[in-house]
mmCIF file of C-alpha atoms in Angstrom:
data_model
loop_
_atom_site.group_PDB
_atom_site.id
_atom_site.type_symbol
_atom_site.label_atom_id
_atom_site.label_comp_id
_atom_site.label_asym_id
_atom_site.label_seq_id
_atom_site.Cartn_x
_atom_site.Cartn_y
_atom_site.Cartn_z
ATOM 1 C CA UNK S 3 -34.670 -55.345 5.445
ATOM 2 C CA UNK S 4 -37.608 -56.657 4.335
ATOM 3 C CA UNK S 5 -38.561 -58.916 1.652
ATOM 4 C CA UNK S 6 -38.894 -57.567 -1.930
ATOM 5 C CA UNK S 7 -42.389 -58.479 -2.576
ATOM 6 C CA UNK S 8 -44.079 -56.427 0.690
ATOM 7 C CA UNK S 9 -41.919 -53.594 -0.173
ATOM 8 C CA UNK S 10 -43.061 -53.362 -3.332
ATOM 9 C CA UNK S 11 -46.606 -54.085 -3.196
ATOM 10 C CA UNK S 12 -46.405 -51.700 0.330
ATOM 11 C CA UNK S 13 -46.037 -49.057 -2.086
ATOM 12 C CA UNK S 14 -48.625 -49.972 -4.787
ATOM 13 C CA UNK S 15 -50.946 -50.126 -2.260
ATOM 14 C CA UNK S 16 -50.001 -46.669 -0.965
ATOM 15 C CA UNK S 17 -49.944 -45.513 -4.296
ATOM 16 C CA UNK S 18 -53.531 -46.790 -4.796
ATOM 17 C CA UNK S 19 -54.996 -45.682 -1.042
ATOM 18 C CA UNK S 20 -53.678 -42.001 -2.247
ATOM 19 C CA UNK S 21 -55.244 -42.236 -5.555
ATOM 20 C CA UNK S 22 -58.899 -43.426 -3.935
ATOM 21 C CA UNK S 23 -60.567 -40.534 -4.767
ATOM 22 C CA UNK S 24 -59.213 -39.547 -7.952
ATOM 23 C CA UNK S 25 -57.190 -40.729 -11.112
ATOM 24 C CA UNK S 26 -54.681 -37.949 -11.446
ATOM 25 C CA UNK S 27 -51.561 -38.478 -9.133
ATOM 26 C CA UNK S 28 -52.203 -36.740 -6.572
ATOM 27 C CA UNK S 29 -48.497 -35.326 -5.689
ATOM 28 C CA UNK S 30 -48.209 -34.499 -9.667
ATOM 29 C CA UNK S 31 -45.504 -37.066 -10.126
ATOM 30 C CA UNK S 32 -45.938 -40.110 -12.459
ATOM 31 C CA UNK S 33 -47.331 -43.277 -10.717
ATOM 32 C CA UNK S 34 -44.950 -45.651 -9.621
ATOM 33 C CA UNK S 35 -42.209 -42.777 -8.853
ATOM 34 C CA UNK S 36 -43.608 -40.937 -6.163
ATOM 35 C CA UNK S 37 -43.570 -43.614 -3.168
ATOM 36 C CA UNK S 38 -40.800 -43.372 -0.940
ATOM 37 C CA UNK S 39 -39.656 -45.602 1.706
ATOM 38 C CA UNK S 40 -39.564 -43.849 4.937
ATOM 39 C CA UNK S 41 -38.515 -46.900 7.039
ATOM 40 C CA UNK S 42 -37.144 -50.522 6.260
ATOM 41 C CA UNK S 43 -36.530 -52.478 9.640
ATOM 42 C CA UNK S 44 -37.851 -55.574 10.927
ATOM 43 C CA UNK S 45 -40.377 -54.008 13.133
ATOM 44 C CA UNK S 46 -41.823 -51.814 10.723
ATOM 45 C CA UNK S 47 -41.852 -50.655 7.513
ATOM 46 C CA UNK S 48 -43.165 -47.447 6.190
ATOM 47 C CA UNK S 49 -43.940 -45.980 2.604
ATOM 48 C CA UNK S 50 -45.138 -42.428 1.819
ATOM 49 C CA UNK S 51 -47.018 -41.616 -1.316
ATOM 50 C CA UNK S 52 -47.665 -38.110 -1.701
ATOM 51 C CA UNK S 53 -50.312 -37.444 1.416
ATOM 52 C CA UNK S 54 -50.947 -40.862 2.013
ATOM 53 C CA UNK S 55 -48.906 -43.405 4.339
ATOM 54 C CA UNK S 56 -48.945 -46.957 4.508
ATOM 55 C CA UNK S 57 -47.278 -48.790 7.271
ATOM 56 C CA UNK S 58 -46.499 -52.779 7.571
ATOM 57 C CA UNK S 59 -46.749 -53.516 11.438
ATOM 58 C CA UNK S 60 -44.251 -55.996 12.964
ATOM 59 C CA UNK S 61 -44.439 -59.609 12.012
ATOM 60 C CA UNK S 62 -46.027 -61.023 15.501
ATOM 61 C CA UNK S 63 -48.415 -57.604 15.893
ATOM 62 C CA UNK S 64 -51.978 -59.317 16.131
ATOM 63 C CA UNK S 65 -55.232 -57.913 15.190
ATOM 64 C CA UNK S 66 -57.141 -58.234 18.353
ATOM 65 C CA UNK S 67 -53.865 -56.205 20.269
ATOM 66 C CA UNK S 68 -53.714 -53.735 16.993
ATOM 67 C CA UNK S 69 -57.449 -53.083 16.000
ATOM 68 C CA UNK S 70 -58.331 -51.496 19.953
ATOM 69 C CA UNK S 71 -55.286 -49.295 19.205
ATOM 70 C CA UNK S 72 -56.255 -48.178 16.064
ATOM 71 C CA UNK S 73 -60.150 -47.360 17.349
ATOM 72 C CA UNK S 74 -58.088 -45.016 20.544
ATOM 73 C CA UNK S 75 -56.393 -43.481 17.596
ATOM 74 C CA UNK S 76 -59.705 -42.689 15.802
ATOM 75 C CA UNK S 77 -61.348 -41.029 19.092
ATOM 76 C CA UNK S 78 -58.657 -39.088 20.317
ATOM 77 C CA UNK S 79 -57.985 -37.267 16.744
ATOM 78 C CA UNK S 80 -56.892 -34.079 18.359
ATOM 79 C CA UNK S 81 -53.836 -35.691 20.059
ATOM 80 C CA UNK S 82 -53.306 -38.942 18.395
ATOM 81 C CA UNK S 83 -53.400 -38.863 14.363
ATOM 82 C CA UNK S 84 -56.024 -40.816 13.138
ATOM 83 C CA UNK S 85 -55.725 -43.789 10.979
ATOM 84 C CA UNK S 86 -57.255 -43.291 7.080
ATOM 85 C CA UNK S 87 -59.517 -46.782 8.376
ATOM 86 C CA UNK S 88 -59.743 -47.988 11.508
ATOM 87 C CA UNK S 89 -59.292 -51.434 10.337
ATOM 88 C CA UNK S 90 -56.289 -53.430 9.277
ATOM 89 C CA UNK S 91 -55.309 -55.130 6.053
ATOM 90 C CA UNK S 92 -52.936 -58.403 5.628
ATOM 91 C CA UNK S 93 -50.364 -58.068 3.535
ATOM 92 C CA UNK S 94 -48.097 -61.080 2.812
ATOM 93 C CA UNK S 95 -48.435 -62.070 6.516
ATOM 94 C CA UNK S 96 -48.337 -58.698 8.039
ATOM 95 C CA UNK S 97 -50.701 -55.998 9.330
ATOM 96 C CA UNK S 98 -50.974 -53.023 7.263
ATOM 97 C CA UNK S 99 -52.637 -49.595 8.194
ATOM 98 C CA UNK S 100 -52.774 -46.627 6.128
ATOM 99 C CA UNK S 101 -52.581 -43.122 7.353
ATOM 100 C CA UNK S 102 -52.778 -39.080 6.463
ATOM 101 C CA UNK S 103 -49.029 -37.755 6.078
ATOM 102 C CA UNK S 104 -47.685 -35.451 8.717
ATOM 103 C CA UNK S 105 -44.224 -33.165 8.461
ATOM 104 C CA UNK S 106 -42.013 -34.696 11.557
ATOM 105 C CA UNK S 107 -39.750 -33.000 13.659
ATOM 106 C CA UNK S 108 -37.155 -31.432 11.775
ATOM 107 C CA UNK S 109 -33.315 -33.126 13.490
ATOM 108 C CA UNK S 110 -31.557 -30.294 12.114
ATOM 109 C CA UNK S 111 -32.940 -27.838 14.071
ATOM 110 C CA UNK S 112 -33.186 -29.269 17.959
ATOM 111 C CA UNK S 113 -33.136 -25.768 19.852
ATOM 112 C CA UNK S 114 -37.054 -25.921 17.606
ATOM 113 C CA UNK S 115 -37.699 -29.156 18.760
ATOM 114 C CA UNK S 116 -41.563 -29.615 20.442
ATOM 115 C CA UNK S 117 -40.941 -30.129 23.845
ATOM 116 C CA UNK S 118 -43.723 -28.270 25.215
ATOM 117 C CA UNK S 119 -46.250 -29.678 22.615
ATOM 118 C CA UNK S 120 -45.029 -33.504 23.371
ATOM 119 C CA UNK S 121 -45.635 -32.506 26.735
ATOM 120 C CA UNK S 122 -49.362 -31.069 26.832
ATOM 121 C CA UNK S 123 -50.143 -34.313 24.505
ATOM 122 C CA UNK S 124 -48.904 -36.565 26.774
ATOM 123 C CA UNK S 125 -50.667 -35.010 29.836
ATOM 124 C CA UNK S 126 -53.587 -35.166 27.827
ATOM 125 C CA UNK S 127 -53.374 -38.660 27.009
ATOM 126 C CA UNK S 128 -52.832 -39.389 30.588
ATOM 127 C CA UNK S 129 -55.969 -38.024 31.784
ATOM 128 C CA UNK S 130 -58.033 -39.709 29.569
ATOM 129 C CA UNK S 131 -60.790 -41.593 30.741
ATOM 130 C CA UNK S 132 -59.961 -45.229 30.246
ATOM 131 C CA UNK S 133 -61.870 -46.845 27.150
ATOM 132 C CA UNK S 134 -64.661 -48.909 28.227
ATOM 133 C CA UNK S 135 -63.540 -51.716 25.473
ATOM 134 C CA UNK S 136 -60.379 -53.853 26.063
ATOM 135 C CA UNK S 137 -57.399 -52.769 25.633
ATOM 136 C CA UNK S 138 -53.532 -54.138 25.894
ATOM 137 C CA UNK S 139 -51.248 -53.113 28.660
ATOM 138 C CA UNK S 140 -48.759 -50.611 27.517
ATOM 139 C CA UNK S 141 -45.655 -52.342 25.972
ATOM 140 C CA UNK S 142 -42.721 -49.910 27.598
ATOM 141 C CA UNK S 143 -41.741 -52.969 29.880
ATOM 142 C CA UNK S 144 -41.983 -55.660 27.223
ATOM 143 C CA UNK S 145 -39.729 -53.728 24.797
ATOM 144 C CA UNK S 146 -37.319 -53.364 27.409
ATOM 145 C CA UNK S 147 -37.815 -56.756 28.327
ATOM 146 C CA UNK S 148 -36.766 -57.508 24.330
ATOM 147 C CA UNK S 149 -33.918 -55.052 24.021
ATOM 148 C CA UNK S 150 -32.055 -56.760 26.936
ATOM 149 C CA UNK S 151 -33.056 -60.375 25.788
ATOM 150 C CA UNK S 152 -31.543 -59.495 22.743
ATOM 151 C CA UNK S 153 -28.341 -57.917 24.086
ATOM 152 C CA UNK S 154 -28.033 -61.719 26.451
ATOM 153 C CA UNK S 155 -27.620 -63.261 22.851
ATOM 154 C CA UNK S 156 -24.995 -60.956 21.209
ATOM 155 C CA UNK S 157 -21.966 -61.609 21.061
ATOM 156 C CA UNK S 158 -19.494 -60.566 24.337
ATOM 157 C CA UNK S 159 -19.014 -57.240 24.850
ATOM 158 C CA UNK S 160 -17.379 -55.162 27.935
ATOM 159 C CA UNK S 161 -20.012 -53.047 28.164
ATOM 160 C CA UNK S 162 -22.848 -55.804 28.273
ATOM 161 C CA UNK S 163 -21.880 -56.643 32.266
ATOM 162 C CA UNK S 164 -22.776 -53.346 33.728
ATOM 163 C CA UNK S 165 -25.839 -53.069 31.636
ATOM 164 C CA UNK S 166 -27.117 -56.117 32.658
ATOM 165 C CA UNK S 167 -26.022 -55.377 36.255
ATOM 166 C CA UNK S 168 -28.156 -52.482 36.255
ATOM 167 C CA UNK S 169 -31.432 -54.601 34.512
ATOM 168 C CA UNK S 170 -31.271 -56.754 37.714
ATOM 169 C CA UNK S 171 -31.618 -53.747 40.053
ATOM 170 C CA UNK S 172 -34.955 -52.928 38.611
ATOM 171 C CA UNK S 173 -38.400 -53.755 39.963
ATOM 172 C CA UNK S 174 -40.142 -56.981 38.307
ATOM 173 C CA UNK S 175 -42.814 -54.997 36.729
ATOM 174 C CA UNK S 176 -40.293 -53.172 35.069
ATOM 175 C CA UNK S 177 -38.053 -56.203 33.459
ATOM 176 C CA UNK S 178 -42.013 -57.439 32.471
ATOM 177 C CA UNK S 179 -41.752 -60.408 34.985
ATOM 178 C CA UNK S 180 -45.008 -59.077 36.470
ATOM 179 C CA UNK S 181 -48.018 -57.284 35.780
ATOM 180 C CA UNK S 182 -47.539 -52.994 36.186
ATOM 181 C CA UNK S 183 -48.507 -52.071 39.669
ATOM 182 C CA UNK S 184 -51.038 -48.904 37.628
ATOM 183 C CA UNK S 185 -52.912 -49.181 34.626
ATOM 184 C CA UNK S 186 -55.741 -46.570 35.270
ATOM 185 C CA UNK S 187 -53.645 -44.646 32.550
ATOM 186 C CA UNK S 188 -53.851 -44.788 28.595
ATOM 187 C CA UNK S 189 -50.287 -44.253 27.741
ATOM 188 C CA UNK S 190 -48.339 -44.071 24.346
ATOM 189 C CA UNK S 191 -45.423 -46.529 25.326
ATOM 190 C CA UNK S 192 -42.624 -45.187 23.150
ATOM 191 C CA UNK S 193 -42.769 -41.487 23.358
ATOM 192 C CA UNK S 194 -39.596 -39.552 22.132
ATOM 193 C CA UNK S 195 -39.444 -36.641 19.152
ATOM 194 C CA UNK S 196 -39.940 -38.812 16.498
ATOM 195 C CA UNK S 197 -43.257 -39.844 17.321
ATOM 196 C CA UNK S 198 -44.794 -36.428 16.555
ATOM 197 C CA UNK S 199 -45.956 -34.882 13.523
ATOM 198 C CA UNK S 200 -47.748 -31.847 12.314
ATOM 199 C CA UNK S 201 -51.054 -32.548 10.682
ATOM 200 C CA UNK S 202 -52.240 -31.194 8.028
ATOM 201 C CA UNK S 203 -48.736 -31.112 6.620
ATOM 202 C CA UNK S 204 -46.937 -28.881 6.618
ATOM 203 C CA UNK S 205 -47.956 -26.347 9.605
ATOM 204 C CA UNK S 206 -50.983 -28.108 11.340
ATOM 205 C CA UNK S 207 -50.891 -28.825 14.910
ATOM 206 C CA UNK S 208 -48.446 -31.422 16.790
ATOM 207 C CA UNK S 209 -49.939 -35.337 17.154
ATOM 208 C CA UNK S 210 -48.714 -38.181 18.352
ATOM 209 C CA UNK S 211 -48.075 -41.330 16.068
ATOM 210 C CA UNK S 212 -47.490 -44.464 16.458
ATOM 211 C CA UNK S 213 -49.740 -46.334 18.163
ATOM 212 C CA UNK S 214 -48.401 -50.389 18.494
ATOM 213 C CA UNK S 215 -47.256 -49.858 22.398
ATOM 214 C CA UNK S 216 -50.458 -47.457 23.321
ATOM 215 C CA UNK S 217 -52.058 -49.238 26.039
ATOM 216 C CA UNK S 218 -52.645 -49.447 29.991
ATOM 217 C CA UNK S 219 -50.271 -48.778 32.154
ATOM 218 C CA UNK S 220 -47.869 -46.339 34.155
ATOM 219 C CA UNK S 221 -47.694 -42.716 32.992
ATOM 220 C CA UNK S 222 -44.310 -42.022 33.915
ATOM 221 C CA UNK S 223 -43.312 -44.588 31.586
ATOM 222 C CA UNK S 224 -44.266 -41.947 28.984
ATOM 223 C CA UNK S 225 -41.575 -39.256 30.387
ATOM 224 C CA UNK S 226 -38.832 -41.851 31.296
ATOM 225 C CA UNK S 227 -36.819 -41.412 27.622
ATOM 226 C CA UNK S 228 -36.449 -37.298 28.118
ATOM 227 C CA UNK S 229 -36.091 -37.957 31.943
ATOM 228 C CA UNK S 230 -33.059 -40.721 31.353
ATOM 229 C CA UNK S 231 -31.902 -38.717 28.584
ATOM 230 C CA UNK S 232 -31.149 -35.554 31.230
ATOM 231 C CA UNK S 233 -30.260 -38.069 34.108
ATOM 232 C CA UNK S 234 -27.415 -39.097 31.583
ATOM 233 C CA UNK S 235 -26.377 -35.738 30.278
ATOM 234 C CA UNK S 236 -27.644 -36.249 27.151
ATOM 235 C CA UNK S 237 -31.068 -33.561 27.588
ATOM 236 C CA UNK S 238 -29.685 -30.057 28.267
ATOM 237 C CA UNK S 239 -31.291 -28.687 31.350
ATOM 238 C CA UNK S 240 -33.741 -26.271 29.935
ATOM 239 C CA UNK S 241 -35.482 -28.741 27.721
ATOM 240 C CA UNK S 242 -36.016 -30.881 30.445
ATOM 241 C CA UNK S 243 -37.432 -27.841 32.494
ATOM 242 C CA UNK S 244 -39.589 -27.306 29.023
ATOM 243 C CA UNK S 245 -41.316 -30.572 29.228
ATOM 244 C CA UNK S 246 -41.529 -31.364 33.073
ATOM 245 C CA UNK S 247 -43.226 -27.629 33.296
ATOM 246 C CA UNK S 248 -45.439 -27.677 30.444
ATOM 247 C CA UNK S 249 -46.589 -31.213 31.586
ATOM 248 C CA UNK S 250 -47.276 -30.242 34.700
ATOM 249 C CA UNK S 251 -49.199 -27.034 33.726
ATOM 250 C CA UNK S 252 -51.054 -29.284 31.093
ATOM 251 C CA UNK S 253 -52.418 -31.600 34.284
ATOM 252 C CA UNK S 254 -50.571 -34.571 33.341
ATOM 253 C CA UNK S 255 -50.671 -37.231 36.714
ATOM 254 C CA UNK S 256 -47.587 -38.697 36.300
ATOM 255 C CA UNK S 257 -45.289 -36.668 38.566
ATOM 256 C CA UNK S 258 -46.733 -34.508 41.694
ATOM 257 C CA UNK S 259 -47.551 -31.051 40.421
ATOM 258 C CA UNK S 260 -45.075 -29.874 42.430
ATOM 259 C CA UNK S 261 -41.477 -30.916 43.869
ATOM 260 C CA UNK S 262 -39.130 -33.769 43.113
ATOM 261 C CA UNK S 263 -40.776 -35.723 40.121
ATOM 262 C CA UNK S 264 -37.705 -38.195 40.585
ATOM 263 C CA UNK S 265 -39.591 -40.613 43.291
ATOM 264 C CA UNK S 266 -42.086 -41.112 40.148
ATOM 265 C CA UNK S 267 -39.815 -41.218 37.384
ATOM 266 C CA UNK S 268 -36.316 -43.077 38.456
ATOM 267 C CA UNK S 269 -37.868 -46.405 37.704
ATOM 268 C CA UNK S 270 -38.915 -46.172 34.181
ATOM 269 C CA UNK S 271 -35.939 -43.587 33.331
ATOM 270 C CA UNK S 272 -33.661 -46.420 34.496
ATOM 271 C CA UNK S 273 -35.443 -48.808 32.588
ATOM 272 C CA UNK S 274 -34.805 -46.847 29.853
ATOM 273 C CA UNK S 275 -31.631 -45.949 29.920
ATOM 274 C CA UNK S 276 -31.002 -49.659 30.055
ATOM 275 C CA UNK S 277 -32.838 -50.445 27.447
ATOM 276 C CA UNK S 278 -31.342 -48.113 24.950
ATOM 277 C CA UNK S 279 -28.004 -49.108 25.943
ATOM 278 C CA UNK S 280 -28.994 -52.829 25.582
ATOM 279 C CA UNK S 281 -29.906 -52.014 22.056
ATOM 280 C CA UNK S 282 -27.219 -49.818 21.446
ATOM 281 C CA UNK S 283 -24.541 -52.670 22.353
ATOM 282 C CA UNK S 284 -26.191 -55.078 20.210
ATOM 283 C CA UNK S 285 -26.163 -52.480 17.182
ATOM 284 C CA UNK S 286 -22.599 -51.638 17.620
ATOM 285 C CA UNK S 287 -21.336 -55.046 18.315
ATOM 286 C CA UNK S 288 -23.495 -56.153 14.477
ATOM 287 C CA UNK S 289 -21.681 -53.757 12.969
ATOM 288 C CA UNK S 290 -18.461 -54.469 14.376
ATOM 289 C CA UNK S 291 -17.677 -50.755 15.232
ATOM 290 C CA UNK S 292 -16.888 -49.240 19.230
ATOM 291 C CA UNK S 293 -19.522 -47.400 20.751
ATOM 292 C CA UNK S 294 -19.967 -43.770 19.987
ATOM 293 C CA UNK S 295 -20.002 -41.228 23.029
ATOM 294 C CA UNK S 296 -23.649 -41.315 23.134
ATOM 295 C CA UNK S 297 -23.521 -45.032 23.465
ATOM 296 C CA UNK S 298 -21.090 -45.077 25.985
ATOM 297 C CA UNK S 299 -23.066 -42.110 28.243
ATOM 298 C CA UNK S 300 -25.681 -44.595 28.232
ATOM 299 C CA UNK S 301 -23.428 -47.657 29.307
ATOM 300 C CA UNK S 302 -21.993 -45.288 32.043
ATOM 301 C CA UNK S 303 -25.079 -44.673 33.110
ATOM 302 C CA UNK S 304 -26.118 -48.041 33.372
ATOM 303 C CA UNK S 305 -22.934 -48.719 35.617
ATOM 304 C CA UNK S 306 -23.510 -45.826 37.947
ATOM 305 C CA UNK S 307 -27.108 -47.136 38.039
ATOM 306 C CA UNK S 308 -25.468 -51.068 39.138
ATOM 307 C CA UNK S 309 -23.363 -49.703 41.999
ATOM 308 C CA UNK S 310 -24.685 -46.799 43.609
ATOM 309 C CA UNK S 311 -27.086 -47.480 46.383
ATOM 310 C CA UNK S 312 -30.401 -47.181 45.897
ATOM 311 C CA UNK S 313 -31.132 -44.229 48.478
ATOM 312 C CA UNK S 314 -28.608 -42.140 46.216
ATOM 313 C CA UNK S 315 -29.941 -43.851 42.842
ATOM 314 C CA UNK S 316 -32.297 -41.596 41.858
ATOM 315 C CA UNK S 317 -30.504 -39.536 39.253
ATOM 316 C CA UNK S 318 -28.336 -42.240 38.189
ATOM 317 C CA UNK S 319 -25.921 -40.708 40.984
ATOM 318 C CA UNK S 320 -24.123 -38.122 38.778
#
């Protein structure tokens, strides 16, 4: 959680972004009772007041990795949503940015869920012409890389052995030992559902958000969450056809436009399977509670992914 004081002067400084341009309230609630936290976790925090959002980056996010990310944000407005400044703020020894509100997928209703649109942004994105200023690598690995560092210093589990198991089956350039054999592609870094939002609230069109992992680096990192998520059951078969096809149609270079995308994809959709059940473990072993089934599909994955041979990998061998 974080510290009372950011928190609370987070909001105030929501509350005042929102209120820029005028002295009434703009959501017609009484100042001071109208910010809501959105997110509280040590790699973000988030505050909403009424249009207006404020977000507190993680503590070791620097401003020469974060600024660049912001100024892609601010070009590509019609499939990344655009920051409110395209310059950062310090707050109490974090990066803050502020931001227009969006309406986010709705988790009650998945058979509504934006495949399609995730899709045709991310192919987008993909084919992007590179910026001409610097900009970071994509941080897919290096998250992994994290989640399984983590999970090393947690206490024993059962399930830790095959995960880890399957991390040391993986390229280098996935575990983040070594540089990413492509980055001729701007991609997001952490794309899944969450990370899209209509803009303007409440019926706009579909962006992307979230831009700390944007960067450099292999497009098919960008499709490995919905690709591990079907590998290990978890993706019913018709979404997945949803997204690969309306990729595909949208242009997007990561897989061929045609045939088995798996040659393309098994790397980063085992690197993310691992790294979600890496995370996962360490949650459930904090909290002192089993794994839940979705937990443990991951952690089977993981062990099909440690044993099978690698000609009959791809898939995860289900």
């Amino acid at each position: 959680m974080t510290a009372p004081p950011l928190l609370a002067e987070l909001k105030t400084r929501a509350e005042a972004q929102a209120h820029r341009t005028t002295s009434d309230c703009l959501c017609g609630a009484t100042p001071g009772e109208a910010t809501r936290t959105l997110a509280d976790r040590p790699d973000a925090t988030v505050v909403r007041h009424a249009h207006t959002v404020a977000k507190a980056h993680a503590p070791d996010t620097l401003t020469p990795e974060l600024t660049p990310r912001l100024s892609v944000a601010v070009h590509l407005s019609g499939i990344l949503l655009p920051p409110l400044s395209p310059t950062p703020v310090a707050l109490h020894g974090r990066l803050v940015t502020f931001w227009p509100y969006g309406t986010p997928v709705d988790p009650d209703t998945p058979d509504a869920a934006p495949w399609e649109a995730a899709a045709t942004l991310l192919a987008r994105l993909h084919r992007t012409p590179v910026p001409t200023t610097p900009l970071p690598p994509m941080r897919g690995p290096a998250k992994a890389a994290l989640a399984v560092a983590r999970l090393r210093t947690a206490d024993a589990h059962p399930a830790t052995h095959p995960v880890l198991r399957a991390w040391s089956t993986l390229p280098t350039w996935a575990r983040a030992e070594t540089p990413m054999p492509d980055t001729t592609a701007l991609c997001h870094g952490d794309l899944h559902l969450g990370q899209l939002v209509r803009h303007p609230a409440p019926d706009g069109p579909w962006l992307l958000i979230d831009i700390d992992d944007l960067g450099l680096g292999v497009p098919a990192w960008d499709l490995a969450r919905p690709a591990a998520w079907f590998a290990c059951g978890l993706l019913r078969p018709d979404e997945w056809t949803r997204f690969l096809t309306a990729y595909r149609t949208a242009g997007g270079p990561a897989v061929p436009a045609d045939g088995d995308p798996w040659p393309a994809l098994d790397v980063p959709a085992r690197a993310l399977t691992v790294q979600t059940a890496a995370r996962s473990i360490a949650k459930a072993v904090a909290a002192d509670r089993p794994l839940d089934d979705v937990e443990q599909a991951l952690v089977d994955a993981c062990d099909r992914m440690g044993s099978a041979l690698p000609e009959v990998r791809q898939g995860f061998a289900k």
